Tab-separated table of C-alpha atoms in Angstrom:
chain	number	residue	atom	x	y	z
A	689	UNK	CA	-41.893	-59.030	95.390
A	690	UNK	CA	-41.154	-55.881	92.681
A	691	UNK	CA	-43.894	-56.253	91.046
A	692	UNK	CA	-46.230	-55.608	94.491
A	693	UNK	CA	-44.338	-52.338	94.674
A	694	UNK	CA	-44.260	-51.194	91.364
A	695	UNK	CA	-46.243	-50.828	87.908
A	696	UNK	CA	-44.696	-52.166	84.734
A	697	UNK	CA	-43.774	-48.331	83.995
A	698	UNK	CA	-41.058	-47.629	86.907
A	699	UNK	CA	-39.958	-51.490	86.327
A	700	UNK	CA	-39.309	-50.219	82.931
A	701	UNK	CA	-38.230	-47.412	83.926
A	702	UNK	CA	-35.452	-48.728	86.506
A	703	UNK	CA	-34.330	-51.223	83.721
A	704	UNK	CA	-33.407	-48.804	81.783
A	705	UNK	CA	-31.624	-47.079	84.431
A	706	UNK	CA	-29.606	-49.818	85.108
A	707	UNK	CA	-28.810	-50.439	81.345
A	708	UNK	CA	-27.712	-46.810	80.957
A	709	UNK	CA	-25.729	-47.131	83.869
A	710	UNK	CA	-24.135	-50.490	83.276
A	711	UNK	CA	-23.559	-50.064	79.501
A	712	UNK	CA	-21.642	-46.650	80.164
A	713	UNK	CA	-19.470	-48.290	82.523
A	714	UNK	CA	-18.609	-51.578	80.620
A	715	UNK	CA	-18.190	-49.479	77.324
A	716	UNK	CA	-15.741	-47.066	79.455
A	717	UNK	CA	-13.993	-50.080	80.741
A	718	UNK	CA	-13.463	-51.917	77.213
A	719	UNK	CA	-12.140	-48.996	75.824
A	720	UNK	CA	-9.912	-48.266	78.431
A	721	UNK	CA	-8.691	-51.342	78.067
A	722	UNK	CA	-8.429	-51.252	74.138
A	723	UNK	CA	-6.594	-48.418	74.193
A	724	UNK	CA	-4.036	-49.535	76.993
A	725	UNK	CA	-3.331	-53.018	75.536
A	726	UNK	CA	-4.237	-54.633	78.430
A	727	UNK	CA	-7.439	-56.159	76.143
A	728	UNK	CA	-6.785	-59.049	73.512
A	729	UNK	CA	-9.139	-57.238	71.092
A	730	UNK	CA	-9.198	-54.125	69.010
A	731	UNK	CA	-11.567	-51.496	67.704
A	732	UNK	CA	-14.519	-52.925	65.448
A	733	UNK	CA	-13.720	-51.594	62.117
A	734	UNK	CA	-15.553	-52.670	58.640
A	735	UNK	CA	-13.452	-52.337	55.041
A	736	UNK	CA	-10.874	-49.858	57.114
A	737	UNK	CA	-13.884	-47.917	58.547
A	738	UNK	CA	-13.787	-47.851	62.506
A	739	UNK	CA	-16.833	-48.806	63.722
A	740	UNK	CA	-17.940	-46.010	66.649
A	741	UNK	CA	-20.041	-47.693	69.538
A	742	UNK	CA	-22.747	-44.993	68.890
A	743	UNK	CA	-23.830	-46.518	65.437
A	744	UNK	CA	-24.914	-49.576	67.334
A	745	UNK	CA	-26.941	-47.443	69.809
A	746	UNK	CA	-28.596	-45.912	67.029
A	747	UNK	CA	-28.976	-49.296	65.451
A	748	UNK	CA	-30.221	-50.378	69.045
A	749	UNK	CA	-32.866	-47.605	69.376
A	750	UNK	CA	-34.281	-48.147	66.184
A	751	UNK	CA	-35.293	-51.747	67.111
A	752	UNK	CA	-36.813	-50.628	70.369
A	753	UNK	CA	-38.519	-47.434	68.129
A	754	UNK	CA	-39.449	-50.611	65.716
A	755	UNK	CA	-41.169	-52.722	68.684
A	756	UNK	CA	-42.687	-49.091	70.023
A	757	UNK	CA	-44.460	-48.668	67.334
A	758	UNK	CA	-45.713	-51.715	66.124
A	759	UNK	CA	-47.552	-51.631	69.770
A	760	UNK	CA	-46.862	-55.255	70.414
A	761	UNK	CA	-48.849	-55.270	74.457
A	762	UNK	CA	-45.985	-58.251	75.026
A	763	UNK	CA	-43.118	-55.750	74.387
A	764	UNK	CA	-44.406	-52.283	75.383
A	765	UNK	CA	-43.405	-51.149	78.474
A	766	UNK	CA	-41.445	-54.379	79.129
A	767	UNK	CA	-38.548	-54.294	81.404
A	768	UNK	CA	-35.904	-55.562	78.447
A	769	UNK	CA	-37.182	-53.265	76.128
A	770	UNK	CA	-36.122	-50.552	79.106
A	771	UNK	CA	-32.920	-52.293	79.551
A	772	UNK	CA	-32.673	-52.175	75.824
A	773	UNK	CA	-33.757	-48.412	75.643
A	774	UNK	CA	-31.162	-47.613	78.133
A	775	UNK	CA	-27.982	-49.710	76.938
A	776	UNK	CA	-28.771	-48.056	73.095
A	777	UNK	CA	-28.459	-44.715	74.908
A	778	UNK	CA	-25.674	-45.166	76.732
A	779	UNK	CA	-23.592	-46.274	73.753
A	780	UNK	CA	-25.023	-42.840	72.238
A	781	UNK	CA	-24.141	-40.755	74.911
A	782	UNK	CA	-20.311	-41.813	75.763
A	783	UNK	CA	-19.853	-40.280	72.154
A	784	UNK	CA	-21.695	-37.113	72.721
A	785	UNK	CA	-18.751	-34.902	72.302
A	786	UNK	CA	-17.689	-36.785	68.861
A	787	UNK	CA	-21.479	-36.163	67.948
A	788	UNK	CA	-21.438	-32.641	68.908
A	789	UNK	CA	-18.622	-31.211	66.877
A	790	UNK	CA	-18.151	-34.307	64.694
A	791	UNK	CA	-14.640	-34.314	65.520
A	792	UNK	CA	-13.440	-38.053	67.384
A	793	UNK	CA	-12.278	-36.286	70.897
A	794	UNK	CA	-13.194	-39.373	72.955
A	795	UNK	CA	-9.806	-39.330	74.758
A	796	UNK	CA	-9.221	-35.337	74.310
A	797	UNK	CA	-10.233	-33.124	76.722
A	798	UNK	CA	-13.246	-31.754	75.072
A	799	UNK	CA	-13.902	-35.659	75.204
A	800	UNK	CA	-14.939	-35.325	79.351
A	801	UNK	CA	-18.283	-33.640	77.829
A	802	UNK	CA	-19.447	-37.382	76.951
A	803	UNK	CA	-18.913	-38.456	80.508
A	804	UNK	CA	-20.332	-35.269	82.190
A	805	UNK	CA	-23.485	-35.974	80.005
A	806	UNK	CA	-23.428	-39.953	80.793
A	807	UNK	CA	-23.339	-39.306	84.502
A	808	UNK	CA	-25.876	-36.249	84.620
A	809	UNK	CA	-28.353	-38.646	82.704
A	810	UNK	CA	-28.120	-41.655	84.886
A	811	UNK	CA	-28.101	-39.201	88.255
A	812	UNK	CA	-31.051	-37.337	86.464
A	813	UNK	CA	-32.716	-40.619	86.323
A	814	UNK	CA	-31.706	-42.288	89.375
A	815	UNK	CA	-32.831	-39.409	91.130
A	816	UNK	CA	-36.261	-39.542	89.584
A	817	UNK	CA	-36.834	-43.163	90.029
A	818	UNK	CA	-36.090	-42.247	93.957
A	819	UNK	CA	-38.424	-39.852	94.403
A	820	UNK	CA	-41.078	-40.226	92.344
A	821	UNK	CA	-42.474	-42.832	94.978
A	822	UNK	CA	-42.478	-40.346	97.639
A	823	UNK	CA	-44.344	-37.415	95.207
A	824	UNK	CA	-46.445	-39.574	94.362
A	825	UNK	CA	-47.630	-40.365	97.832
A	826	UNK	CA	-47.468	-36.979	99.169
A	827	UNK	CA	-49.645	-36.270	96.042
A	828	UNK	CA	-52.004	-39.580	96.987
A	829	UNK	CA	-52.000	-37.953	101.100
A	830	UNK	CA	-53.061	-34.241	99.858
A	831	UNK	CA	-55.943	-35.344	97.713
A	832	UNK	CA	-57.419	-37.689	100.048
A	833	UNK	CA	-57.061	-34.784	102.900
A	834	UNK	CA	-58.625	-32.281	100.705
A	835	UNK	CA	-61.905	-34.854	99.550
A	836	UNK	CA	-62.127	-35.247	103.363
A	837	UNK	CA	-62.479	-31.627	103.848
A	838	UNK	CA	-64.582	-30.793	100.904
A	839	UNK	CA	-66.904	-33.868	101.555
A	840	UNK	CA	-66.954	-32.506	105.600
A	841	UNK	CA	-67.474	-28.681	104.216
A	842	UNK	CA	-64.589	-27.581	105.492
């Protein structure tokens, strides 16, 4: 049914929006669980260096970019690729404050910038997705009306 009412670009954008929202929420839940000690695992480290989740976001976006650059028609515009793009973007946006000042302020007051940016992205894309069909229909109706007037010589 979704195929009947949307084009591939809209489906990919919806998947990106869902991927972003679900990943952002999940990452926040996991980080609170690790910090609060109610999850059975801890931070991911390699060689004693903590790997922030923005690193995984960058890797995800690099993979999405590689698929897009290669131009594999079966995948470009695919909702799965959109979801991966949204997830990678959320991993980066959730640590925006850290990347902004290059200081680990995730739990500090300055870390709120990451939440604000992430919610802003989620809201803006959600607004676009809900408003775009309306504006496309208004444009179509207006164009049809103007063509009819021009054909009638008005």
